[in-house]
mmCIF file of C-alpha atoms and ligand atoms in Angstrom:
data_model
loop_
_atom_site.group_PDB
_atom_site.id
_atom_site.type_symbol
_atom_site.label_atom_id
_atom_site.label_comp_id
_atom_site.label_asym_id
_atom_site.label_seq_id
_atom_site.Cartn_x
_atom_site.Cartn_y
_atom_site.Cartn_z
ATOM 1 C CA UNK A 588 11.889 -8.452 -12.464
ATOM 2 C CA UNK A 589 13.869 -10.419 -10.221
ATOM 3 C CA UNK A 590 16.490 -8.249 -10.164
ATOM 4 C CA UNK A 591 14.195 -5.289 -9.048
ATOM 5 C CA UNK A 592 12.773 -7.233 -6.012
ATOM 6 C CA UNK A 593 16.409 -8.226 -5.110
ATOM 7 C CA UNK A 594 17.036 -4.621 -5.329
ATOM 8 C CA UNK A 595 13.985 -3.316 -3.337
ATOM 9 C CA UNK A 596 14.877 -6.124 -0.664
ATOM 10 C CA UNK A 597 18.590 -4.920 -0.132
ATOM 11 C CA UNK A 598 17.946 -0.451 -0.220
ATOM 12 C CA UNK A 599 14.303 -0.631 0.244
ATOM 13 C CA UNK A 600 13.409 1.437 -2.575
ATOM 14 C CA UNK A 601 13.575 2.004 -6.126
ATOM 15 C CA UNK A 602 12.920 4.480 -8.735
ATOM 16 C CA UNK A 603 9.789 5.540 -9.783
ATOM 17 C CA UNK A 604 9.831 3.861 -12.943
ATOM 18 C CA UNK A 605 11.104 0.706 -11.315
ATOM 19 C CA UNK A 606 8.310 0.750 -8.942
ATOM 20 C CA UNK A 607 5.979 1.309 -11.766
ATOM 21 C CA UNK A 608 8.053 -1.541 -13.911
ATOM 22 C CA UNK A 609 7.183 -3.571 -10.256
ATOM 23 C CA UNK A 610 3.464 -3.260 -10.498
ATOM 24 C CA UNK A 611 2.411 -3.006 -14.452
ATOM 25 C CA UNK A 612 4.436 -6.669 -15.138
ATOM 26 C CA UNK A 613 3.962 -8.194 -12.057
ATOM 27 C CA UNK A 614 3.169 -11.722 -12.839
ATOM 28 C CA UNK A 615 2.607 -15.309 -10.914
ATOM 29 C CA UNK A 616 6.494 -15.496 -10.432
ATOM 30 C CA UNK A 617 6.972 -11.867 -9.429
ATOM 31 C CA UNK A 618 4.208 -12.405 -6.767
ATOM 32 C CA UNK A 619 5.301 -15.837 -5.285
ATOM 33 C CA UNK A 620 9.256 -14.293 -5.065
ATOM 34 C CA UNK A 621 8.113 -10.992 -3.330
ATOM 35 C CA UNK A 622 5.611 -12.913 -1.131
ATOM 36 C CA UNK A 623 8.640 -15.217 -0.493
ATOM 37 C CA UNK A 624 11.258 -12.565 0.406
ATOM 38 C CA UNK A 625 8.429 -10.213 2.196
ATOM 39 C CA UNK A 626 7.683 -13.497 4.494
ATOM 40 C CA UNK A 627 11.406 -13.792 5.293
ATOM 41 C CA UNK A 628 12.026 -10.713 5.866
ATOM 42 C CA UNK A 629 8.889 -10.422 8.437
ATOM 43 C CA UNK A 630 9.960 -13.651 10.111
ATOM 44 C CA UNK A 631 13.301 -11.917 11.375
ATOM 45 C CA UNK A 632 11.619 -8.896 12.549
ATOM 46 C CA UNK A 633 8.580 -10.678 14.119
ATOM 47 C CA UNK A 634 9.346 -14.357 14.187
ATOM 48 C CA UNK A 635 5.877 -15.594 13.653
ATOM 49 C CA UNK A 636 3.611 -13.498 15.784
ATOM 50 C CA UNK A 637 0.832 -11.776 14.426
ATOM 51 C CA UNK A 638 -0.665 -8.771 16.850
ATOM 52 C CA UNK A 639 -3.912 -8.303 17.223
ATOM 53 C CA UNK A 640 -6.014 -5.184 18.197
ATOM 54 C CA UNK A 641 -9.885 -4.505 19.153
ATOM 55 C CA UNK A 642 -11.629 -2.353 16.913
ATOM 56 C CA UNK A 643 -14.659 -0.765 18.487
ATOM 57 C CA UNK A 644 -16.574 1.425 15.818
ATOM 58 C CA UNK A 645 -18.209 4.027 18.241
ATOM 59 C CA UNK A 646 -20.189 6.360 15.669
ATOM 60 C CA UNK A 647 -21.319 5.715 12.324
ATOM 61 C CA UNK A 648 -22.038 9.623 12.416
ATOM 62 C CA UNK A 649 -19.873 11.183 9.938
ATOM 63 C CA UNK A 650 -19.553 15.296 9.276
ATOM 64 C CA UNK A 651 -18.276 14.233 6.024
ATOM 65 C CA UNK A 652 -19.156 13.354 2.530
ATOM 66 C CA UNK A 653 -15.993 11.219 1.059
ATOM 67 C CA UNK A 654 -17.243 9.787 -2.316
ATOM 68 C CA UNK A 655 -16.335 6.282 -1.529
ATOM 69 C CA UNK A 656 -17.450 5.619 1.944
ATOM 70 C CA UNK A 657 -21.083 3.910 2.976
ATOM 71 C CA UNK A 658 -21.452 6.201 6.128
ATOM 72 C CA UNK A 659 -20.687 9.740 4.204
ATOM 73 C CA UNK A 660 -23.036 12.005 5.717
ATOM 74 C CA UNK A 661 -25.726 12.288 2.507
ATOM 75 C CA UNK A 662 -26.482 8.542 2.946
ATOM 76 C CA UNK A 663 -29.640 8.440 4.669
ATOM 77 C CA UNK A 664 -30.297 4.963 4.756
ATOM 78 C CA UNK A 665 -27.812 3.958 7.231
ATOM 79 C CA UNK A 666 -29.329 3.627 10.803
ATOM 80 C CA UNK A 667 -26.681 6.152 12.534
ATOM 81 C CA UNK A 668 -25.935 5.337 16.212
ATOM 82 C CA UNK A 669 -23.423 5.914 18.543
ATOM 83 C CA UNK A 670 -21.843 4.070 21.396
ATOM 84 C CA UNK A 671 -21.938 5.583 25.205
ATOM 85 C CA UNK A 672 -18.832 5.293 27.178
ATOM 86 C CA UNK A 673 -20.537 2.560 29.231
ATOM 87 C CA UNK A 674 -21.030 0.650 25.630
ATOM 88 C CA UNK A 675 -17.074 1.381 25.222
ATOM 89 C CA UNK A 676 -16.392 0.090 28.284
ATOM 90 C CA UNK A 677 -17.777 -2.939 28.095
ATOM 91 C CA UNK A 678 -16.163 -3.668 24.650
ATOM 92 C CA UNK A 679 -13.069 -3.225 26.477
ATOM 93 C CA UNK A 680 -13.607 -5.307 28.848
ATOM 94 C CA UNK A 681 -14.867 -8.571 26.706
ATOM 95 C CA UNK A 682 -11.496 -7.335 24.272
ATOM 96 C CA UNK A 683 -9.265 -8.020 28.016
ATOM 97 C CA UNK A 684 -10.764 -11.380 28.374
ATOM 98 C CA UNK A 685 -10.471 -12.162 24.770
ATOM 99 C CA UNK A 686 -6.503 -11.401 24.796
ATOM 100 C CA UNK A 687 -6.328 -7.978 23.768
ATOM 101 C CA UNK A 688 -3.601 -5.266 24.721
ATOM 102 C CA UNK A 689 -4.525 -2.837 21.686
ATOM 103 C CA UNK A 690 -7.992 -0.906 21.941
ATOM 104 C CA UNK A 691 -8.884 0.958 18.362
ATOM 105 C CA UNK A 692 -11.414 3.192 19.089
ATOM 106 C CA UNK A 693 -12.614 4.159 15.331
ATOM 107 C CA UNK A 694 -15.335 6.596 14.395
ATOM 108 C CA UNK A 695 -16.800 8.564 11.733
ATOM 109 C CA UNK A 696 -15.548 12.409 11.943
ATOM 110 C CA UNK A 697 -18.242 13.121 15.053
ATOM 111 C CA UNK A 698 -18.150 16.294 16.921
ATOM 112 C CA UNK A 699 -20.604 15.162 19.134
ATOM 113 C CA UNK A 700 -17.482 13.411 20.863
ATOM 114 C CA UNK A 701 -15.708 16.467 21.743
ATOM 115 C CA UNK A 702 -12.164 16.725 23.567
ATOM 116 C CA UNK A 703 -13.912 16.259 26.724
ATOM 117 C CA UNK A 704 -16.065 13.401 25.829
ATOM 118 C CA UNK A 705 -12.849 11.730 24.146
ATOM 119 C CA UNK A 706 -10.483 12.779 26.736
ATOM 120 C CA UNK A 707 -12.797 11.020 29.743
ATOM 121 C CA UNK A 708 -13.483 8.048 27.489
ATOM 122 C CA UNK A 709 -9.852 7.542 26.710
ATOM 123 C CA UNK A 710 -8.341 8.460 30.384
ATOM 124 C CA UNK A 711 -11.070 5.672 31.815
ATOM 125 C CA UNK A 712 -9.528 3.142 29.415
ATOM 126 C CA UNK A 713 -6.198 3.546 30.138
ATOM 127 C CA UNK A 714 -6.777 3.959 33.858
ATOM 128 C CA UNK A 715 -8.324 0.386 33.333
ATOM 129 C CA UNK A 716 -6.390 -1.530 31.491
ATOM 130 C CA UNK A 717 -2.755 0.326 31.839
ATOM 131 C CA UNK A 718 -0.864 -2.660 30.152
ATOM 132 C CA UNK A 719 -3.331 -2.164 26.688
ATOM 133 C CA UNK A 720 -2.202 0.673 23.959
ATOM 134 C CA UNK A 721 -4.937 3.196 22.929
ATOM 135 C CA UNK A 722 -5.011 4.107 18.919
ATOM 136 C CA UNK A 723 -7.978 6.640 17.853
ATOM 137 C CA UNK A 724 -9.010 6.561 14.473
ATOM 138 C CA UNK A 725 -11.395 9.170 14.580
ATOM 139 C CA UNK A 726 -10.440 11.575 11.538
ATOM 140 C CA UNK A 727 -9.126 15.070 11.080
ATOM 141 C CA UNK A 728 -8.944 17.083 13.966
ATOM 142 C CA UNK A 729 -7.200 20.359 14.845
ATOM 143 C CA UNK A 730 -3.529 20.324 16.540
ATOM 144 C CA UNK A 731 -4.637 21.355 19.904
ATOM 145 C CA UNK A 732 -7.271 18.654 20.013
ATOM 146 C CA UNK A 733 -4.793 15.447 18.987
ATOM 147 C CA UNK A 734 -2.237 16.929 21.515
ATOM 148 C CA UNK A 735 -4.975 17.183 24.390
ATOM 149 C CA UNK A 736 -5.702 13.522 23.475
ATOM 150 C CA UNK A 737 -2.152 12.394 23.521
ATOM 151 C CA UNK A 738 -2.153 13.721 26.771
ATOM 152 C CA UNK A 739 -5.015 11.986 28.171
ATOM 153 C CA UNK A 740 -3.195 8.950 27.129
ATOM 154 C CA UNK A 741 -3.677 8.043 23.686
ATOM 155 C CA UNK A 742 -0.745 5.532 22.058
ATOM 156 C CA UNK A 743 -1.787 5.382 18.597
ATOM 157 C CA UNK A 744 -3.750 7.005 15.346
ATOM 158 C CA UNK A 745 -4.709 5.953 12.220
ATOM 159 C CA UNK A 746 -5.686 8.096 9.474
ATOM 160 C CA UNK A 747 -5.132 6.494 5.913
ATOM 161 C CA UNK A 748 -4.115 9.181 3.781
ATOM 162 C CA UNK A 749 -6.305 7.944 1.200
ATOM 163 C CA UNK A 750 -4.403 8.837 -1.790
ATOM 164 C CA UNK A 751 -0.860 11.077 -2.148
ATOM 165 C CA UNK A 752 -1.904 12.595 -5.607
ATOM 166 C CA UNK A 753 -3.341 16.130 -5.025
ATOM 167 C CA UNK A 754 -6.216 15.620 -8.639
ATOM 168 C CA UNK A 755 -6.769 11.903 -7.360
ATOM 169 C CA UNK A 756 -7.676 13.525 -3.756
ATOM 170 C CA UNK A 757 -10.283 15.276 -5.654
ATOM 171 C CA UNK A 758 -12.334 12.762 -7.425
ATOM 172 C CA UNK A 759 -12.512 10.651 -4.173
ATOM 173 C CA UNK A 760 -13.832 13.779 -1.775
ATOM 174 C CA UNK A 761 -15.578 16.607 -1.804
ATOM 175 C CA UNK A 762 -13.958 19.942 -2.398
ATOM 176 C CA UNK A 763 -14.589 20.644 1.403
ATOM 177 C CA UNK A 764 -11.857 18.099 1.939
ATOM 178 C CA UNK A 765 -8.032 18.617 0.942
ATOM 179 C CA UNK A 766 -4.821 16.707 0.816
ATOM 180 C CA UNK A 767 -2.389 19.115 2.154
ATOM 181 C CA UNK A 768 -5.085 19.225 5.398
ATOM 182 C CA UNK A 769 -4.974 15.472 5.460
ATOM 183 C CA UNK A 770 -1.039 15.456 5.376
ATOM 184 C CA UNK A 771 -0.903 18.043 7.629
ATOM 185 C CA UNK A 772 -2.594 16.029 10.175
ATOM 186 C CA UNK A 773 -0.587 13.441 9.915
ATOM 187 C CA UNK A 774 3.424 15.743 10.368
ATOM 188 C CA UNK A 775 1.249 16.971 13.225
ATOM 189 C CA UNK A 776 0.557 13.361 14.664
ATOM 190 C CA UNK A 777 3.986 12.463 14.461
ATOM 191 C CA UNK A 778 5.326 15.787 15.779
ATOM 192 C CA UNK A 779 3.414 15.200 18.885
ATOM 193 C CA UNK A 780 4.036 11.812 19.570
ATOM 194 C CA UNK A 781 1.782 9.533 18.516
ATOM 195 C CA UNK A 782 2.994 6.057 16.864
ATOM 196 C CA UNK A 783 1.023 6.909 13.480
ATOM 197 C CA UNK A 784 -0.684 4.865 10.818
ATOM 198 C CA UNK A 785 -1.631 6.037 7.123
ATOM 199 C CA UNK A 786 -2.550 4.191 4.321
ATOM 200 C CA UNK A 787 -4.992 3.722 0.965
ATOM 201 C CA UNK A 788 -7.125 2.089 -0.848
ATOM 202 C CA UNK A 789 -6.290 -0.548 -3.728
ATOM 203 C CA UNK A 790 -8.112 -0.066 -6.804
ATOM 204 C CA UNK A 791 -9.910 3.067 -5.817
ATOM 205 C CA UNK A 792 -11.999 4.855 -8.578
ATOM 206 C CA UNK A 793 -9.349 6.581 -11.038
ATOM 207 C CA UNK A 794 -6.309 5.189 -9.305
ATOM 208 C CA UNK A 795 -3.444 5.115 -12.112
ATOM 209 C CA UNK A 796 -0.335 2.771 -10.668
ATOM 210 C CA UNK A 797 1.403 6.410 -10.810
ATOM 211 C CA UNK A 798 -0.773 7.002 -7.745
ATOM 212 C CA UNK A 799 0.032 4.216 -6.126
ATOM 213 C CA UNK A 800 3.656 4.731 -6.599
ATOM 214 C CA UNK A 801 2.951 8.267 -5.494
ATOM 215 C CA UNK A 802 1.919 6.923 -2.136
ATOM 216 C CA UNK A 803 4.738 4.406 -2.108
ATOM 217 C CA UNK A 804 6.832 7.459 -1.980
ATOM 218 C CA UNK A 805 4.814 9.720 0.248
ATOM 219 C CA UNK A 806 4.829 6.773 2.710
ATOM 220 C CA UNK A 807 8.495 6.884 2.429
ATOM 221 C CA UNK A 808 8.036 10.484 3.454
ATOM 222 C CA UNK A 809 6.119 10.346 6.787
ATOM 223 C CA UNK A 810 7.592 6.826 7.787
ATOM 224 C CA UNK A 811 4.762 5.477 9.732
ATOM 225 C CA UNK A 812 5.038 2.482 12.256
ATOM 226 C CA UNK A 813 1.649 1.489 10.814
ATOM 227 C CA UNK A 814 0.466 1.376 7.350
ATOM 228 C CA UNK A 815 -3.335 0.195 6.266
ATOM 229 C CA UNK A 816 -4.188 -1.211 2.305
ATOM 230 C CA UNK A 817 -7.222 -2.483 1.886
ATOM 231 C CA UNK A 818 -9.230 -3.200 -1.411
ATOM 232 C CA UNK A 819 -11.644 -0.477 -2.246
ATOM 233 C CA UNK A 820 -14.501 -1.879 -2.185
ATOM 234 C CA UNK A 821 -17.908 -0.538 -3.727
ATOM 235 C CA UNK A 822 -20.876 0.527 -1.493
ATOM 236 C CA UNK A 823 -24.612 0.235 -2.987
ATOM 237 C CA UNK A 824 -25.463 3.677 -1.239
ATOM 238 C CA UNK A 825 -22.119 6.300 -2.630
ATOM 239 C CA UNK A 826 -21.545 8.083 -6.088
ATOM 240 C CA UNK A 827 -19.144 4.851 -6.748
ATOM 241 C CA UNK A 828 -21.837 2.257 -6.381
ATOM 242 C CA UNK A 829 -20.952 0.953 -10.167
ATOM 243 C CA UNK A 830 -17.223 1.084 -10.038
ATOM 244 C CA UNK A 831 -15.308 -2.096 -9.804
ATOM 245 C CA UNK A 832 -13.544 -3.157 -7.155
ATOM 246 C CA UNK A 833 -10.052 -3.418 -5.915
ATOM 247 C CA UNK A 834 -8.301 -6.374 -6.494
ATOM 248 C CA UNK A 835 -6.983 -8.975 -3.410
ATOM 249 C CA UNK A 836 -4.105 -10.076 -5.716
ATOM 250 C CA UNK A 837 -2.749 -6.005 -6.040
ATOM 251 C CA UNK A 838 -3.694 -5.503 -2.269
ATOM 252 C CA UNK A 839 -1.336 -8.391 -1.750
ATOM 253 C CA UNK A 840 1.293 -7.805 -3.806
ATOM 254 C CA UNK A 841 1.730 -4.242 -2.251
ATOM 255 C CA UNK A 842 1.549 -5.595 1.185
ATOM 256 C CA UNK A 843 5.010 -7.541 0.077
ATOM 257 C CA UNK A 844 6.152 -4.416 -1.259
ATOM 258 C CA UNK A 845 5.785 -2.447 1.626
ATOM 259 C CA UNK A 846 7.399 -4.900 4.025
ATOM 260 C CA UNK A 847 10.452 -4.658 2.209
ATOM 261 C CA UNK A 848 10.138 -1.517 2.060
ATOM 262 C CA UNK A 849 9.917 -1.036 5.774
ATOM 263 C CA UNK A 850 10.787 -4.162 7.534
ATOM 264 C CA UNK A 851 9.525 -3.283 11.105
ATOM 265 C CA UNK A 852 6.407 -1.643 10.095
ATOM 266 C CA UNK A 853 3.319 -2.857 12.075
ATOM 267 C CA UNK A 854 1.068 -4.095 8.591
ATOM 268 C CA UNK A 855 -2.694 -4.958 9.030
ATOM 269 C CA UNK A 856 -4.009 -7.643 7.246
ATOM 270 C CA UNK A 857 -7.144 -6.089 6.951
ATOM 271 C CA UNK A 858 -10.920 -6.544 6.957
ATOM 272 C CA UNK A 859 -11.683 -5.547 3.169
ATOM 273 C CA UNK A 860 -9.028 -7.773 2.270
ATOM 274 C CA UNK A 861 -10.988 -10.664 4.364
ATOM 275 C CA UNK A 862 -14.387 -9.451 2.488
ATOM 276 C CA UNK A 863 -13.181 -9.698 -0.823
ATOM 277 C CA UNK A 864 -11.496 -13.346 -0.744
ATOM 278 C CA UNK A 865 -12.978 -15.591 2.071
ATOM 279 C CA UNK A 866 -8.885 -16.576 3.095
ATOM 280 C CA UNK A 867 -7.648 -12.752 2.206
ATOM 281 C CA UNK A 868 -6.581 -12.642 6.075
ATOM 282 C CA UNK A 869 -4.767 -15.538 6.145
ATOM 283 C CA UNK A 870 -3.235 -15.105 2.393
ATOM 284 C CA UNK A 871 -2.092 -11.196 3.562
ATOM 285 C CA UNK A 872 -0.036 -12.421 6.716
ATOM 286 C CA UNK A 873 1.722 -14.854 3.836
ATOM 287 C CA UNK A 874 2.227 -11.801 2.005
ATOM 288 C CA UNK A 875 3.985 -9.885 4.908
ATOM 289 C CA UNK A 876 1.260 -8.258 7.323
ATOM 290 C CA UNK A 877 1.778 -8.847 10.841
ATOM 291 C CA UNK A 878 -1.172 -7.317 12.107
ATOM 292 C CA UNK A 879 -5.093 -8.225 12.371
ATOM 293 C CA UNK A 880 -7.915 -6.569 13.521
ATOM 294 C CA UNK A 881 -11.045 -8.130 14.669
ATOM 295 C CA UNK A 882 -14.274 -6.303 15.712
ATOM 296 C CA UNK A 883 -15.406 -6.209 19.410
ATOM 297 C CA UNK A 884 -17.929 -3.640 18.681
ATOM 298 C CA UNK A 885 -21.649 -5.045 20.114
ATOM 299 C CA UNK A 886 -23.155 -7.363 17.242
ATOM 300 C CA UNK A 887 -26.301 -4.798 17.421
ATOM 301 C CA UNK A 888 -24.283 -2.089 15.632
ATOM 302 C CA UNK A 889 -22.080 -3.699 13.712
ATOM 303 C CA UNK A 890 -24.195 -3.969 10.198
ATOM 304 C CA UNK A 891 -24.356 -0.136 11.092
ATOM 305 C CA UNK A 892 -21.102 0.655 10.302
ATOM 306 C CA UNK A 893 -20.809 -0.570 6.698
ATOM 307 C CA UNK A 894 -18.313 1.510 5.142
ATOM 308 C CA UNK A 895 -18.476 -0.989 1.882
ATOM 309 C CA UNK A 896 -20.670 -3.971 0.882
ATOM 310 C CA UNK A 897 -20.249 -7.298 2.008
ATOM 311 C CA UNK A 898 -18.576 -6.638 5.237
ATOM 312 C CA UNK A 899 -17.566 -9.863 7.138
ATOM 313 C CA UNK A 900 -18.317 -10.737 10.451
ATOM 314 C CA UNK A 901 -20.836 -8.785 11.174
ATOM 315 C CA UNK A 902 -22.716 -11.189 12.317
ATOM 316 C CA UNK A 903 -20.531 -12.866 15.375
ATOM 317 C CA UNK A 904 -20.012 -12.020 18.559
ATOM 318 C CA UNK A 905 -16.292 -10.751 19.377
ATOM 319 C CA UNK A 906 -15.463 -14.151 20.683
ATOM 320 C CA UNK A 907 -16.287 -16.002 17.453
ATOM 321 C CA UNK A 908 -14.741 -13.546 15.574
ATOM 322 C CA UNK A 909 -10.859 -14.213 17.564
ATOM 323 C CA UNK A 910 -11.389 -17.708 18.103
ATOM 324 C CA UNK A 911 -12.011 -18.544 14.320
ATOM 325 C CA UNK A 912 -9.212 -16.400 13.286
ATOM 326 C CA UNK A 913 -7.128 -18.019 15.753
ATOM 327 C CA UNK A 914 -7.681 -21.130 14.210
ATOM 328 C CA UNK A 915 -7.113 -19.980 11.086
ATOM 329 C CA UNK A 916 -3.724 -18.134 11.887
ATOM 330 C CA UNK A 917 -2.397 -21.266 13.548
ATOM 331 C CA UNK A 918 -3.592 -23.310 10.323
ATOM 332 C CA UNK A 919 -0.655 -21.186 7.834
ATOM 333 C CA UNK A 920 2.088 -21.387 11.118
ATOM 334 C CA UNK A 921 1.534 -18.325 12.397
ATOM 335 C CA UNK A 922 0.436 -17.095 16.073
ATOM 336 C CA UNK A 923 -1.562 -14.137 17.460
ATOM 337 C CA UNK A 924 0.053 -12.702 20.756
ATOM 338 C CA UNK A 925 -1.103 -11.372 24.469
ATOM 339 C CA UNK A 926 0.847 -7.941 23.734
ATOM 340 C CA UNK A 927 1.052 -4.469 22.733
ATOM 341 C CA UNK A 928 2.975 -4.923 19.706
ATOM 342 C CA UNK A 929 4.697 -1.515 19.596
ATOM 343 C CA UNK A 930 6.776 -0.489 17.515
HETATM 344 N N1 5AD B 835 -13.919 0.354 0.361
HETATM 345 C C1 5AD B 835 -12.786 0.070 1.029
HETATM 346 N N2 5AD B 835 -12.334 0.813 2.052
HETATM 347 C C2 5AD B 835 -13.066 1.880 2.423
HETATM 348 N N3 5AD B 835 -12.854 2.811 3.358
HETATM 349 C C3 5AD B 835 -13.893 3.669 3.341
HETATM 350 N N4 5AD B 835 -14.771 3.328 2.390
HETATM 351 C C4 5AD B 835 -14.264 2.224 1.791
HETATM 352 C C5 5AD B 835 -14.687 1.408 0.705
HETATM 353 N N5 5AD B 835 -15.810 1.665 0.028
HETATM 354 C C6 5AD B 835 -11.627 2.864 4.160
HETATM 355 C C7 5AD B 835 -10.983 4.240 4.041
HETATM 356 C C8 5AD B 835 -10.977 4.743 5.468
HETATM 357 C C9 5AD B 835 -11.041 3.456 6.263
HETATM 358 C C10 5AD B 835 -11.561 3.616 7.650
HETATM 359 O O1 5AD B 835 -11.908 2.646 5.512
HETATM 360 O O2 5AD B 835 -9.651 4.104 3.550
HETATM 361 O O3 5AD B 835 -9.849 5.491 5.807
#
């Protein structure tokens, strides 16, 4: 095993069936040494600053019906709302005072925000705050409609590809939905400009570790600056209500993998992580990830937008939120930083 991580460090890949060999024996001592060599490896790229950026979830209305997710569009007992550009605003502007120079304005696939909606809502932030970056997370849109919003100003986007294997695509969303359309999306991103984020779940119904080795390489593929892993984690309310979750110790050990993989990649530790293990935060910047994301949406919404059960934090106001996880970042020698954080 050793030999493989020494090997991933130094190319930064592997063969398929060493990946696979990777993942299927990992083991306490496999862990600790990729853990070890991901930290190192992060430390020269980043020292020890971890980024943070502002999510603001502006709709829980979603057009779509993704197997998985707690606001798919057939759930009818989440409270749906959405969030004027006054409401955006003023997340913004707590987010300022708070330290943030990354805005993620993250939705549920919601025409009602057209490109003119967006485009005003996106020129007003960065005519605001012009020393803050902009990412949209806001689905799958047509060409002409990401390029209008690059051009209002937009930095960023993050759409998680969900899963690189064409039958695994399938048994996660509804036949409405299609990989190729979600990868096309992203080539698109990229082509226009955008620094661009995809990503998965860990432990998602029917995942095989072929699939996850599957997105290892398409990731390889697209080279993103940003890449999101999170547990899956099941929702009372979807068709996946009884499946088990993802695990924190996979999610971790392929947040290691990927930063040797791609050494300057911007890495979330990310929320699900945090829900399933109280310190999974913490324990994912040991891993490698250089990025978290609190939530500065208003406290009234925020049990809204329950994509999976269990979310955390959805309770405290923005402030709490930063200040705890400040503490906490400090705590494992780590600091979170007044700056964009490009890549
Ligand atoms: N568990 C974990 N992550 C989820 N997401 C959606 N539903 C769940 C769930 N049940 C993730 C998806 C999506 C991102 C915004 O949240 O990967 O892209």
């Amino acid at each position: 095993m050793r030999k493989i991580i020494e090997k991933l460090r130094e190319t930064g890949f592997l063969e398929k069936e060493e990946f696979i060999c990777l993942i299927e024996n990992r083991n306490k001592d496999s862990f600790e040494y990729m853990s070890f060599l991901a930290r190192e490896e992060r430390k020269k790229v980043f020292g020890n600053k971890v980024y943070i950026r502002g999510l603001i979830e502006f709709t829980n209305y979603c057009k779509n019906d993704c197997f998985y997710c707690g606001i798919r569009k057939s759930n009818t007992n989440v409270t749906r709302y959405r969030l004027t550009e006054e409401d955006i605003m003023e997340c913004c502007k707590q987010g300022y005072e708070l330290g943030f120079r990354t805005f993620v304005l993250q939705g549920g696939e919601d025409f009602h925000y057209n490109d003119d909606l967006l485009c005003g809502i996106v020129e007003n932030i960065k005519k605001s705050y012009a020393d803050c970056a902009l990412t949209l997370s806001v689905g799958e849109r047509s060409y002409a409609s990401y390029k209008r919003l690059f051009d209002c100003g937009a930095d960023r986007y993050l759409l998680r590809h969900e899963t690189a294997d064409d039958e695994h695509y399938r048994k996660l969303h509804p036949s409405d939905l299609s990989l190729e359309n979600r990868k096309e999306c992203l080539f698109n991103l990229k082509e226009i400009g955008y620094q661009v984020g995809c990503g998965f779940m860990v432990g998602s119904p029917y995942q095989t570790v072929e699939n996850i080795v599957g997105d290892l390489f398409f990731i390889k593929e697209l080279k993103p600056h940003m890449i999101g892993i999170g547990p899956f984690i099941s929702h009372c309310d979807t068709c996946f209500a009884e499946f088990k979750n993802g695990t924190a110790e996979l999610t971790l050990y392929l947040i290691s993998i990927l930063r040797l993989m791609f050494p300057r990649v911007l890495l979330p530790a990310t929320t699900a992580l945090g829900t399933l293990d109280p310190s999974g935060r913490e324990k994912g910047i040991l891993a490698g990830a250089n990025v978290v994301m609190p939530n500065l949406s208003p406290v009234s919404v925020r049990k809204k937008y329950s994509l999976y059960d269990n979310k955390i934090c959805t309770g405290d106001e923005a402030a709490e939120c930063v200040n705890s996880l400040k503490k906490s970042i400090e705590n494992i020698g780590y600091r979170i930083v007044v700056e964009r954080g490009d890549y």
